[in-house]
Each structure stands twice: as C-alpha cells, then as structure tokens.
XYZ file of C-alpha atoms in Angstrom:
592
model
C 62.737 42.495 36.704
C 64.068 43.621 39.558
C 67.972 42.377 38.781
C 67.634 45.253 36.253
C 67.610 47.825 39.160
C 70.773 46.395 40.960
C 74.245 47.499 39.926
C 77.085 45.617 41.360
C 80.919 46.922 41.022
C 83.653 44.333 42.009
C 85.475 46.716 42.340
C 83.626 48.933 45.269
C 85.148 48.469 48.309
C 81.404 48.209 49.475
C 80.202 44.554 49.822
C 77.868 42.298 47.819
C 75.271 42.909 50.167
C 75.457 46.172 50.544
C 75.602 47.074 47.173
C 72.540 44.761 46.179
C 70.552 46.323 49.282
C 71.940 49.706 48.550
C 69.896 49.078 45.017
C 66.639 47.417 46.205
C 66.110 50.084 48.941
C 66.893 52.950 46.079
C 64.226 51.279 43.460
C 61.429 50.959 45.962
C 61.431 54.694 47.411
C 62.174 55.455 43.734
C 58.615 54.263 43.011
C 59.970 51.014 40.364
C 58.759 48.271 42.875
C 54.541 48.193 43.239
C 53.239 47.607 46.478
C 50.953 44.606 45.679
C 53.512 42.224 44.135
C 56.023 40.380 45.967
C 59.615 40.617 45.219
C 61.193 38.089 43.109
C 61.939 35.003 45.165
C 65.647 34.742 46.359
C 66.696 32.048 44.876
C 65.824 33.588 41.337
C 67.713 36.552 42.051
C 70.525 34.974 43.214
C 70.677 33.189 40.095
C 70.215 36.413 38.296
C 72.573 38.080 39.998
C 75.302 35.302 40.315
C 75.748 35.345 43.841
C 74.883 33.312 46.569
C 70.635 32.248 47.601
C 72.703 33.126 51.634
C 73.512 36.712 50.092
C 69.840 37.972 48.456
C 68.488 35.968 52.126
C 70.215 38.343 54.169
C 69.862 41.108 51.619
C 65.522 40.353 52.601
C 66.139 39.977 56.131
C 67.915 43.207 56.842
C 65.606 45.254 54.502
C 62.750 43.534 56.512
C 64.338 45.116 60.078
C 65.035 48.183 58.464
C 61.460 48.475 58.054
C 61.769 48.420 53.951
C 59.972 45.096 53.534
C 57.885 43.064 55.360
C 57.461 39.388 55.032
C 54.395 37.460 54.339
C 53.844 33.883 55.428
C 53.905 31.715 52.414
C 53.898 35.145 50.049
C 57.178 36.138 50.194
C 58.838 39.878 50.681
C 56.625 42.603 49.848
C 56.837 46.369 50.225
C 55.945 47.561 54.153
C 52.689 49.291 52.736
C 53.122 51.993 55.396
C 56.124 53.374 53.189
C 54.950 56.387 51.730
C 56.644 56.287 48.226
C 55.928 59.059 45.435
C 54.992 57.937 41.399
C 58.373 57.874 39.658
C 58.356 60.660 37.240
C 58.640 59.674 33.363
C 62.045 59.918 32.218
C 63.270 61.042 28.959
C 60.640 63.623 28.466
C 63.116 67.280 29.136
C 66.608 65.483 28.069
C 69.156 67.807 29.805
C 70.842 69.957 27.146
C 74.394 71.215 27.178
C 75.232 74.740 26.965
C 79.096 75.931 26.421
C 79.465 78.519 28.835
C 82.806 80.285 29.091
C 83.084 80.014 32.258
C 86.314 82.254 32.828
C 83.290 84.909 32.592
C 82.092 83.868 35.861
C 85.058 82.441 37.741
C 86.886 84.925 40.337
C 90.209 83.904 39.023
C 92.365 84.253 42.580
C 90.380 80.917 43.323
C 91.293 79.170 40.086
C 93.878 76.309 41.027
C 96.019 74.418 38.178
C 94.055 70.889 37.322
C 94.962 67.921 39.631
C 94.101 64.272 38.870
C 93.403 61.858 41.724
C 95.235 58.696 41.445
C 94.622 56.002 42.146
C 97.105 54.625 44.853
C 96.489 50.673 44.992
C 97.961 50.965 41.027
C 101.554 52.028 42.370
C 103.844 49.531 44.827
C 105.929 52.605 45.543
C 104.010 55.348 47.066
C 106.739 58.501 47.921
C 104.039 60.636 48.369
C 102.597 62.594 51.157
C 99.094 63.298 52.626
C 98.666 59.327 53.399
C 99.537 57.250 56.475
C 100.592 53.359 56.789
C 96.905 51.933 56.707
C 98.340 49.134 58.957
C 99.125 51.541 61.336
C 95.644 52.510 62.340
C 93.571 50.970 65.152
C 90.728 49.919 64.226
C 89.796 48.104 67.111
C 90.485 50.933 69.446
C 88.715 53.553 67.346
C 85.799 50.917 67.106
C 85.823 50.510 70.928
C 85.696 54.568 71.477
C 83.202 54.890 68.679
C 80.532 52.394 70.421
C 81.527 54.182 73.872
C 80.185 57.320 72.056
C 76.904 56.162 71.378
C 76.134 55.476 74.924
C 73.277 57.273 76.926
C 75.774 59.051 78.893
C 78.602 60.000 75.515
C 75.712 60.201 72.733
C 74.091 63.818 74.424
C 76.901 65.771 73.894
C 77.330 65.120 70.099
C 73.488 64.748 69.418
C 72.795 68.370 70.749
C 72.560 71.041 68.345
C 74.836 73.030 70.697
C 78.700 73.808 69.759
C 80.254 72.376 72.581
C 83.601 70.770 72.074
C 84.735 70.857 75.509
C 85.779 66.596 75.830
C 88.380 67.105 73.044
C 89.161 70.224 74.079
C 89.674 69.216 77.368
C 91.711 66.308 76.173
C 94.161 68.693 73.465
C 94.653 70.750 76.137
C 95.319 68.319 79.005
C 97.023 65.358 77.307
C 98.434 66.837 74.138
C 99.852 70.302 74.353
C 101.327 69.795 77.627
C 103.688 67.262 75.969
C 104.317 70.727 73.688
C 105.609 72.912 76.667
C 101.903 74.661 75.609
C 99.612 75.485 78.560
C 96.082 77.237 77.804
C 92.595 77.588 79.160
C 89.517 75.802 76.957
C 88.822 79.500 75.358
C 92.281 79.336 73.510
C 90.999 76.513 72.047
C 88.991 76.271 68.276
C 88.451 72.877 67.061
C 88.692 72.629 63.316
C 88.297 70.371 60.238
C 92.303 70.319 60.120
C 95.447 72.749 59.075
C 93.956 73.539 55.738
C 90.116 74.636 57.536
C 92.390 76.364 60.289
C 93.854 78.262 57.881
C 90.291 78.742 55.711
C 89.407 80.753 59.083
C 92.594 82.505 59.596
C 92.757 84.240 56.026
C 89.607 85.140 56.458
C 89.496 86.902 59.671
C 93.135 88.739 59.492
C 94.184 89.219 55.452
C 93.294 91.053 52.958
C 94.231 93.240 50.169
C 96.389 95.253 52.148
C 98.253 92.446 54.185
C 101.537 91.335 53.636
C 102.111 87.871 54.546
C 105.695 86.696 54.863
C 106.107 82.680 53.978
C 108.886 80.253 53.745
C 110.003 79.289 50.142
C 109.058 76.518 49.329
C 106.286 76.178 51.030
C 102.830 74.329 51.971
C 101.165 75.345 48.967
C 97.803 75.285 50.442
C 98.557 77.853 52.647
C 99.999 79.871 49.843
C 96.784 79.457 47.936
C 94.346 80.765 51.528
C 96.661 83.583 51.524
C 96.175 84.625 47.896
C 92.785 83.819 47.835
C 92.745 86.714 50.306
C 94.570 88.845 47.597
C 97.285 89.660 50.238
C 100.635 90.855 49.273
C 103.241 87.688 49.199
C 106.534 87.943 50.284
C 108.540 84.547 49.906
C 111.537 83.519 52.065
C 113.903 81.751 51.402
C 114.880 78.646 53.213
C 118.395 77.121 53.650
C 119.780 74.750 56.591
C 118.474 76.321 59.396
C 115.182 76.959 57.984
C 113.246 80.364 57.341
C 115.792 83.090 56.867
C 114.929 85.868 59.790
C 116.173 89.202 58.178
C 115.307 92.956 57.645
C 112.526 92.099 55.137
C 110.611 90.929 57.673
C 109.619 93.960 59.227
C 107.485 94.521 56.122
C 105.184 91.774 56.908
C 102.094 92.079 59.195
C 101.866 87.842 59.068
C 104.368 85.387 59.175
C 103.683 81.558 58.329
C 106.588 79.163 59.356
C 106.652 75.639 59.913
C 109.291 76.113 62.270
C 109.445 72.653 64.310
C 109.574 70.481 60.790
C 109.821 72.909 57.740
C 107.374 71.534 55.188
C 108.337 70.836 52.834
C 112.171 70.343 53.097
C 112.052 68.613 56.682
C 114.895 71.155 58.178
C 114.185 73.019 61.601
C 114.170 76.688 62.522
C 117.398 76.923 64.426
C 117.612 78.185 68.133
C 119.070 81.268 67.088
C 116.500 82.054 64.190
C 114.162 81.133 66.947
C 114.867 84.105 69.118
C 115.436 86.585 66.471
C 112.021 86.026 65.048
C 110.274 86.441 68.058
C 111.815 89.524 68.756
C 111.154 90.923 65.484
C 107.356 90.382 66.057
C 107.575 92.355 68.870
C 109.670 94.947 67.611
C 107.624 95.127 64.207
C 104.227 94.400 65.454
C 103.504 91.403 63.437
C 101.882 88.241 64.276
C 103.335 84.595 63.512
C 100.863 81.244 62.487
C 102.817 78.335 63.652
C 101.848 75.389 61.757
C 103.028 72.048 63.335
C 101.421 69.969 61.193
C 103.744 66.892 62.602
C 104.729 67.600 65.807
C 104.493 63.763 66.934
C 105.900 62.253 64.339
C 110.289 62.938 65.809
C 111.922 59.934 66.317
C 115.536 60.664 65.405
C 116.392 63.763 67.590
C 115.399 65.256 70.752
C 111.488 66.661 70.198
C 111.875 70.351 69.039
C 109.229 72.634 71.026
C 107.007 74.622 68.976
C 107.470 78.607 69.080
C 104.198 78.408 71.345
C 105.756 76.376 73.787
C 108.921 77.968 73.862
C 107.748 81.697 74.305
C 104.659 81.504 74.974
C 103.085 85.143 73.266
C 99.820 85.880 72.516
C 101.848 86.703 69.199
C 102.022 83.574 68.390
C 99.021 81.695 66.403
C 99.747 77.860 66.793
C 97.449 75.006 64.434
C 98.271 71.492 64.198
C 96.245 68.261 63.378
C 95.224 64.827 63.980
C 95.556 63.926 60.123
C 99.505 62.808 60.068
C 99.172 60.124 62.717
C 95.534 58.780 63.440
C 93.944 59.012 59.208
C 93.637 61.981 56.985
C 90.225 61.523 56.412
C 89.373 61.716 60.466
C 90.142 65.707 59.230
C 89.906 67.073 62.839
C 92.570 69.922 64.131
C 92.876 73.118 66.437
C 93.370 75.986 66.632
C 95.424 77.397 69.810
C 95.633 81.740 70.507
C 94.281 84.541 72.374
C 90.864 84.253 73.404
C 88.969 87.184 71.496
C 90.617 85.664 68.137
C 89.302 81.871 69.253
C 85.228 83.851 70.160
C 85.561 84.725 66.420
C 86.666 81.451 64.695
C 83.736 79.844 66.695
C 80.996 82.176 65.590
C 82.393 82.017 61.781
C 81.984 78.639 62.107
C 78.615 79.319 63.560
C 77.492 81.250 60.583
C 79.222 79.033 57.904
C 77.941 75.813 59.322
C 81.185 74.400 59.205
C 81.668 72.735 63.067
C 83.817 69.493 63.020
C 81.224 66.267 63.416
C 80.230 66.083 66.532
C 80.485 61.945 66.929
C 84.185 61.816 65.338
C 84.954 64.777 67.882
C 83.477 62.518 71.271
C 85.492 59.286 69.439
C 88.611 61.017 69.780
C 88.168 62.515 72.651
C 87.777 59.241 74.196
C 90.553 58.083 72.297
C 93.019 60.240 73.880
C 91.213 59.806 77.097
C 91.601 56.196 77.187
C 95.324 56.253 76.275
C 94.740 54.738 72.944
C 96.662 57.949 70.984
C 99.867 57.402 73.633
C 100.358 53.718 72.535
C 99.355 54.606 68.862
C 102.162 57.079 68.753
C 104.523 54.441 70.436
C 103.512 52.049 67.436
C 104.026 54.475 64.708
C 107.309 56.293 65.885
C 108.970 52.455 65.752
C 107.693 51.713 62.427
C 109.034 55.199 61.160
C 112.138 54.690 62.583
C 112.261 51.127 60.673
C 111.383 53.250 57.514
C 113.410 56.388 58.174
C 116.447 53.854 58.464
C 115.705 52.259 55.430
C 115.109 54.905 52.978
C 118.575 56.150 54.754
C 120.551 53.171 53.680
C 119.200 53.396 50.263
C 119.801 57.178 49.551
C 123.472 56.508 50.800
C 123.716 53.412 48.305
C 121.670 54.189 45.152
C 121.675 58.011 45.485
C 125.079 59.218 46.933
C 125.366 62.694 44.700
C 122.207 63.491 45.402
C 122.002 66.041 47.940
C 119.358 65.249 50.418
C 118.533 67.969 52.931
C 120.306 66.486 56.284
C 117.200 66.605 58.560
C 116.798 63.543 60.994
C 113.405 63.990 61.799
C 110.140 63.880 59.496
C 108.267 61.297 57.566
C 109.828 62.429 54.287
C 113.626 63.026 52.642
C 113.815 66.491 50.332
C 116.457 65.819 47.666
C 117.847 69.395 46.460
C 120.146 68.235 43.406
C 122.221 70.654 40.696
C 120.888 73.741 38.938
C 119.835 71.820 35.411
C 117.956 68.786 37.105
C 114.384 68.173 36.034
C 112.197 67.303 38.916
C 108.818 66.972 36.743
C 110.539 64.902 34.352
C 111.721 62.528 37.059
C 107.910 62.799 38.548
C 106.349 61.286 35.311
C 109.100 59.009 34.118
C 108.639 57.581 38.331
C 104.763 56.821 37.506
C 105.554 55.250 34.381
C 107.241 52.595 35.958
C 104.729 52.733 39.267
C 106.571 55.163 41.668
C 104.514 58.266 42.591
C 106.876 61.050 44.311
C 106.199 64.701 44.246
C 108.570 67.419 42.476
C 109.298 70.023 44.391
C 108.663 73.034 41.747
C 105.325 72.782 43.226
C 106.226 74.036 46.892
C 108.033 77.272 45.407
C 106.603 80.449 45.107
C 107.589 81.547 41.573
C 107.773 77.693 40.470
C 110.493 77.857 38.651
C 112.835 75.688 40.707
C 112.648 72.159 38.888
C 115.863 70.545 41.060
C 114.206 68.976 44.294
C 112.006 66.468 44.930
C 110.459 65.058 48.164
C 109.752 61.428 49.080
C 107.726 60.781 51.966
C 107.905 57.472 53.324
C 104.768 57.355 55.694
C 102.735 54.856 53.213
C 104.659 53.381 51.455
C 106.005 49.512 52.812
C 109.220 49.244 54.176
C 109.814 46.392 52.215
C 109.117 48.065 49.311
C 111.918 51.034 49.567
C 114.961 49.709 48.726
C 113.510 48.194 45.681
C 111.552 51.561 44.801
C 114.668 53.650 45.847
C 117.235 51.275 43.353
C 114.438 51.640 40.456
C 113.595 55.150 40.962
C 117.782 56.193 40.873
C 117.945 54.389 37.633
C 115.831 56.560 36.288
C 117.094 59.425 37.331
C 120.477 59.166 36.483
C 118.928 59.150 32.723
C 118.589 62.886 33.343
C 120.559 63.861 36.218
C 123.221 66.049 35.109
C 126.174 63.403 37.184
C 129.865 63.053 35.856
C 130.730 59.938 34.242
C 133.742 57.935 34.233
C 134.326 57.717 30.395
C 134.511 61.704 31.089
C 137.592 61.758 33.305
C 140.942 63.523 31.738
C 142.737 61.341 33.599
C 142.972 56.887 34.067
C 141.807 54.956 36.281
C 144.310 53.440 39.563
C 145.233 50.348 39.267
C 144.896 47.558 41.627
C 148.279 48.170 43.046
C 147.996 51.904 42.868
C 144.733 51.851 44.913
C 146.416 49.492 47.776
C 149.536 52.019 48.384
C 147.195 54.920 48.507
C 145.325 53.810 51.092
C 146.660 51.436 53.302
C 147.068 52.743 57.083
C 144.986 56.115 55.802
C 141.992 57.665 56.353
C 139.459 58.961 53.748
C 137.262 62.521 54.584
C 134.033 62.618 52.330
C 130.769 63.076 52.517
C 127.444 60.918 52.891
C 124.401 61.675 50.564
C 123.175 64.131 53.484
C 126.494 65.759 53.067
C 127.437 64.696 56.061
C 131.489 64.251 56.984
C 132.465 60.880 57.695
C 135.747 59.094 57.681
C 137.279 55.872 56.966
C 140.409 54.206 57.894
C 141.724 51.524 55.575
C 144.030 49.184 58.064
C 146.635 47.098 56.280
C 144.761 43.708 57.544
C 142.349 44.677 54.842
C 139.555 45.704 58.019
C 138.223 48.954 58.195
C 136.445 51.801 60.266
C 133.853 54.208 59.590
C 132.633 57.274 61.625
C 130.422 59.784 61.186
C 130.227 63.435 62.165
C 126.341 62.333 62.866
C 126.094 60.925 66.571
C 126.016 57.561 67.593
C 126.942 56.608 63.714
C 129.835 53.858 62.835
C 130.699 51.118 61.365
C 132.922 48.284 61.032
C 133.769 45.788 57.797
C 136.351 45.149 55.051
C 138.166 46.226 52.046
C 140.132 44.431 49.110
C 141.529 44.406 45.954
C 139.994 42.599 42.914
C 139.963 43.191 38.875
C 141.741 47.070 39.664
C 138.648 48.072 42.017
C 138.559 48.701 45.151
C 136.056 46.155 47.099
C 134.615 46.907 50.332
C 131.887 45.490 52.228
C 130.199 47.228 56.010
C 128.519 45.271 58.467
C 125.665 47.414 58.182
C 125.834 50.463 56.423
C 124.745 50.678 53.160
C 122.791 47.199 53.091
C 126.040 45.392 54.224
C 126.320 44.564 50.106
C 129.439 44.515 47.986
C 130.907 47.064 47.074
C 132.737 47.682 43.961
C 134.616 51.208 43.163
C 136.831 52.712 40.444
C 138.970 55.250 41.947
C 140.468 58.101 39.874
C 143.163 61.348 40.849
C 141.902 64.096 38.844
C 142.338 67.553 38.734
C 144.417 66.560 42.708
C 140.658 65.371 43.656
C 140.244 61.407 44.315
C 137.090 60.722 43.129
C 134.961 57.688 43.040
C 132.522 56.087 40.634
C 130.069 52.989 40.637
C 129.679 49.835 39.101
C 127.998 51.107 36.375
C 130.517 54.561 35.852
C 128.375 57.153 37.851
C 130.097 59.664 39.962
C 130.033 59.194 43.450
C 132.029 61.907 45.622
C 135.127 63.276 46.343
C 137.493 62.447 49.047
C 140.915 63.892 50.702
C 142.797 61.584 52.578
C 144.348 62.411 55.557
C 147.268 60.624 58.206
C-alpha cells in the first residue's frame, strides 16, 4: 500500500503536504510504484493517513504539474510513463556489517575538536547564548521581495553563470557598507566569503604554518584559535583587560596578529585609542600583519560607533573580515574579505580550486537587499530592539547580580561576567540547562582553559520579556556556588533602624554598580533621594525609609523601580550591604 511508503513527523517543520509528496515522489523514482496501476484513490489515503481528502488532492495535483503523475479521466493518478525509473534493487541481501576501527589511527589529531551536542533551542525559554539572532527580527517579506527580483531575466544571468563574478554585492559592501566604516577600496580588495569562520579557513591557509607565530587575544573566538592550530602555527595568547588586547614587547615575536579590536569577542570591551596607535606602529616597526575581525560592527547602540583599525589607518597591513551573520540570519553565511589586491587574486582562485564560492542566488538577494535600502531600515529595527534588551538585562544584572563583576562595555549583544578566582563557570552552565537557561562558560574562550570564573550571556535571541525572569532564576542558582559573603558571617551586628537613619541622613553614599561603575547617592532628610552615575546621561530619582531595622528604598526607574529592602552592617570600618535573603551586596564610603 502506498501509506506504507509515506513517513510523516509532526514534528518537521516541513508541512503535511510536503512531507506526504516528499514520500510519493521518493517511492516512484525508487521503483515501489508500477507504472500500470493507478495510485490509491485520495480519499483512501487520506483516511490512511489521517489527514484531510483537500491535503492527498493537492498532494496529486502538484505531483501532476511537476510532471510526476499524470491524470487519467475516470482512472485516476498514474505514473507519467515517460519517467524513466530503474528496478529497485532487493534489499537485505549484503546487510552492512560493522567494523571497529580505531580511528585515532587515521585521524590527524590537530583537527580533532572536543565533542559538542546540538541543542535543541525551542526546549529552553532562556536562550543566553550566542551565534543566534531574534527570529522576529528578520524580514521576510523584504528578503522574499529581493529573492523573486533575483530570478528575473535581467538578475537571474548573473547567478546562473558558471562564472565567479560577485561584483553586485561587491559593489554594494563597498559602496553602501564600508563607507559607513571610514573603509574606502576598489572591487579587487574585495573576496566574498561563506562568513568569518570560511574567511579565516582561507587566511590560515594562505599565510600560517608551522613556522608562524600568531599572536591572539585571551580569551578568544575559539574558532579562530582552532584555523590557526590547524595550521600547526606557534600560539602566543594575550591577555585582555579593560582596554582590550594588551600591546607590549611580546608582540614583536609574532608575524600575525588577530584582534577583535572594535567589540572584543568575547568579553565585549574595545581596543582603546591609545592601544590603537601603538599596535599599528608595532606592525610597522616589526613587520607583522594584523586580521581585524569585526564580526559586529553594526550592532553599537550605546556609544559613539568605534571605527575599525581599517578605517582608521587605512594600511595594506591591515587584513579586515566581517559578516552578514549577526544581523540579517546565521544561516544566510555570507561575509568578506577586505586587503591588498594580490592577497584578494589568491583567496579567489583557492576558492576556485576548492569549489567553495558563496551561492550565487543568496549573493544577487543581498545585493539587492542592500541596494534597495532594506539592510538600512533592518539595522534601524534591530539597534531599537537591542537597546530595549541591552537595558533590560542592565537593570537585572544591577538587581539580581550586584557582586558580580560584569565587564563595563556599553556596546555588544552580550554581558561577560568575570567573577572571583574559585567560581565555577561549567558548573553554573549545566545547573542553568537544568532548569532551561542555556549560557556559555567562558573557560571555553581561553587559551589554556583553565579559567572557570566568567561567563557570557548574549541577549540577541533570547525575548526581552523573558530576561528579568531568566536573569532572577539564573542568580539563584548561582549564588549556590558563588563564593559571596553572607550576613550570618559578619564579626560584627547589624544597624538598627535608628542607627541606619543618623548615618545617612543629609549624606551621600560612593559605591559601585555591578559594572563597577562609581555612582552616588544622597539620602535627603525628607526621606527623597538622588542617584548619579559616573556613566553619562545616568540618574535617578526616588525614596528611602525606615521599616523592621532595614533600610527601604525604592527608584523611579533603576533597578525595576521595585522595593528595596537592605541590612546595613560597619565592619572591619567598611559599610557593607546585604539582600533580602543575606547575600553580600557591596561596599560603600560615605562622604559630606
């Protein structure tokens, strides 16, 4: 019966009909279906299959324009007898047997990564995770629009050639996009890729090997980490701090340089203007060349835009690769490549040989994409919904994670929490999943690994009404095994009501936000208050009070405008503060 050929999974994202045609078309040019009988009558099937008579009907009809079937007056659906379909070949006769290889005898072991499972991301409300994008965020009806305009007589030619033209998206990157960059280049500085990862493939291969040594930031992207090793070049890690990759004498070692100066993956911080100019001029002082990856260039929405290295000194020197696959989709997988022309001639006939050019008809849809002005107003979109997000996952660091230590970068699609020495970022990884949060420990991003006390949450999937709740959930969790000072552990007693009031009516407090960012607040005798921060364009307004020995205190809007309610304690000459529930919150000094 032909229902025994047809496999339908409620679960594809496919549809009913295309699964069920998927399955018809596969068992006729399998050779199942004879030629001479009709197919089982729709309404059987449909019973058979438990869908609808309206489903298998247009199941027939679009087999029957697809040239599959043909339909007989009276007879039914038959196969088009024009089809020419091979005998199916007996099954079962040469079962395939197993053999257990060891297959470490085979495998060139600098290409051997450490096991990763895919997951599954519908299964987890709170996704703190990187390499996905809001799904709501993408245009479907533009993309549709700029894919039909590529199949037109005019568009179709130049992706339907067997040439390896690129030159509409070219001409568009190098137009409309890195002008906005400060870069300006000719279409022969210009390779078009499969992304950062493929533009790095090509890199490794054309200027490492055994006897390069390749300078990168610590932590790092590990995928470039792993196309430099798979090279078998030397490594020599940097270390990172607030103003990104540290620029020093070691340098001069190197004959590469990878930096992800504009929005250090993975802790978010920028190379700093003067770190700027003393790495360019130790490339030309030590001859060595510099691969600037901006893999999210678009995505600033909290500072001024900071220019790559390309744009601002614009050397040959200077290797620059980005990507389309942080703000359109990661699957469109289509990035550049942007240098000196003889290193571009070589990319492009590597690709040649390798058969690895970019599809042609995603290449003409975005090209038309950017042409049309779609891009612009998609970046408008998404730059106001991160800045919803970014905003949100603020306000809940500052009220469920205070101690935590989050890098203070305002720019990025993702927070990197550096906590104490002692802190177990993999245990906080699978305890999160347990409980349906996915974020991503930070000892992978480090060199030697062995650094288990960050972790990074990206926000760029994830709902925004879905962070505060993840963020609350997720720091109850970790304070099971974050190493933070209780109150039961004080030497000293907590102030009283009374206590609390005279110490600080009519003064100010100095401490620090979770970013570690100063800020002060004055307590005024009316019971109103002030808050400012040394981060621009940052106050706030609301109230304090008394109650039960704590000190209540409500903002208007930072920190979720919620109640407030802290134990305050003088030890050791430090006033320090503590939660509802007894965890450690900060120091403070007050001043006049």
């Amino acid at each position: 019966m032909l229902s025994h050929y047809i496999h339908i999974n409620h679960n594809n994202d496919r549809t009913l009909q295309d699964q069920i045609k998927g399955s018809i078309a596969k068992a006729i040019f399998d050779g199942f279906i004879p030629k001479e009988n009709s197919l089982i009558s729709s309404r059987k099937l449909a019973q058979d299959l438990s869908v609808s008579r309206n489903t298998i009907l247009r199941v027939y009809e679009q087999l029957t324009e697809d040239g599959i079937l043909v339909s007989v007056e009276r007879k039914g659906y038959f196969v088009n007898p024009n089809l020419e379909i091979a005998a199916p070949t007996a099954s079962g006769t040469k079962p395939y047997v197993h053999t257990a290889l060891d297959w470490s005898r085979y495998l060139n072991t600098e290409h051997i990564t450490s096991a990763y499972t895919a997951k599954d991301l519908k299964h987890y409300k709170y996704l703190f995770v990187g390499g996905a994008v809001d799904e709501d965020l993408f245009p479907v009806i533009e993309w549709r629009k700029c894919s039909i305009q590529s199949l037109n007589r005019t568009n179709h030619q130049s992706w339907t050639s067997n040439n390896s033209d690129y030159h509409d998206l070219i001409e568009q990157i190098r137009t409309r996009v890195l002008p906005k960059r400060g870069i300006f280049v000719n279409a022969d500085q210009i390779a078009i890729t499969h992304g950062c990862q493929n533009s790095l493939y090509y890199l490794s291969k054309l200027l490492i090997n055994k006897k390069t040594t390749v300078a990168i930031e610590d932590p790092c992207y590990p995928e470039a980490l792993h196309q430099f090793q798979a090279q078998k070049a030397k490594i020599l890690p940097i270390e990172v701090d607030e103003q990104g990759m540290t620029i020093d004498e070691r340098l001069q070692n190197a004959q590469i340089i990878y930096s992800t100066p504009s929005n250090q993956f993975p802790t978010t911080v920028r190379l700093s203007p003067e770190r700027r100019k003393e790495l360019i001029r130790s490339a030309e002082k030590h001859d060595f060349l510099i691969i600037e990856d901006d893999f999210e260039h678009d995505v600033n929405f909290m500072e001024n835009t900071s220019p790559p290295l390309k744009g601002e000194y614009p050397s040959d020197r200077i290797i620059y690769i980005s990507s389309f696959t942080s703000t359109i989709a990661p699957g469109l997988r289509i990035g550049y490549i942007v240098s000196a022309p003889p290193l571009i001639a070589q990319i492009k006939r590597m690709q040649l040989r390798s058969h690895s050019l970019p599809p042609k008809n995603n290449c003409q849809t975005l090209a038309l994409f950017l042409n049309l002005g779609y891009y612009d107003a998609l970046m408008q979109k998404m730059l106001k919904r991160y800045r919803e997000k970014w905003l949100t996952i603020e306000k809940a660091m500052n009220h469920y994670f205070p101690q935590s230590g989050v890098t203070p970068s305002l720019a990025g699609t993702a927070f990197w929490i550096n906590y104490k020495e002692g802190f177990d970022s993999e245990k906080l990884e699978r305890l999160a999943e347990q409980h349906g949060i996915l974020i991503n420990s930070g000892s992978q991003y480090y060199y030697d690994r062995k650094h288990s006390n960050s972790f990074r949450l990206s926000f760029q999937s994830i709902k925004n009404d879905n962070i505060r709740e993840g963020i609350a959930l997720l720091s109850r969790l970790a304070k099971t095994i974050m190493p933070i000072e209780r109150l039961d552990e004080c030497q000293t007693a907590p102030l009283d009501g009374k206590a609390i009031r005279e110490l600080l009516t009519g003064k100010t407090m100095l401490t620090k936000d979770c970013f570690n960012i100063p800020y002060r607040i004055t307590y005024q005798p009316d019971g109103k208050m002030t808050g400012l921060s040394d981060r621009p364009n940052d106050t706030d307004e609301g109230y304090w009070w008394i109650e039960n020995n704590k000190l209540m205190y409500q903002w208007r809007n930072w920190q979720f405008a919620d109640i407030r309610r802290i134990t305050v304690v003088i030890d050791d000459d430090k006033l320090k503060r503590f939660d509802e529930e007894g965890f450690y919150i900060g120091d403070a000094t007050l001043i006049v």
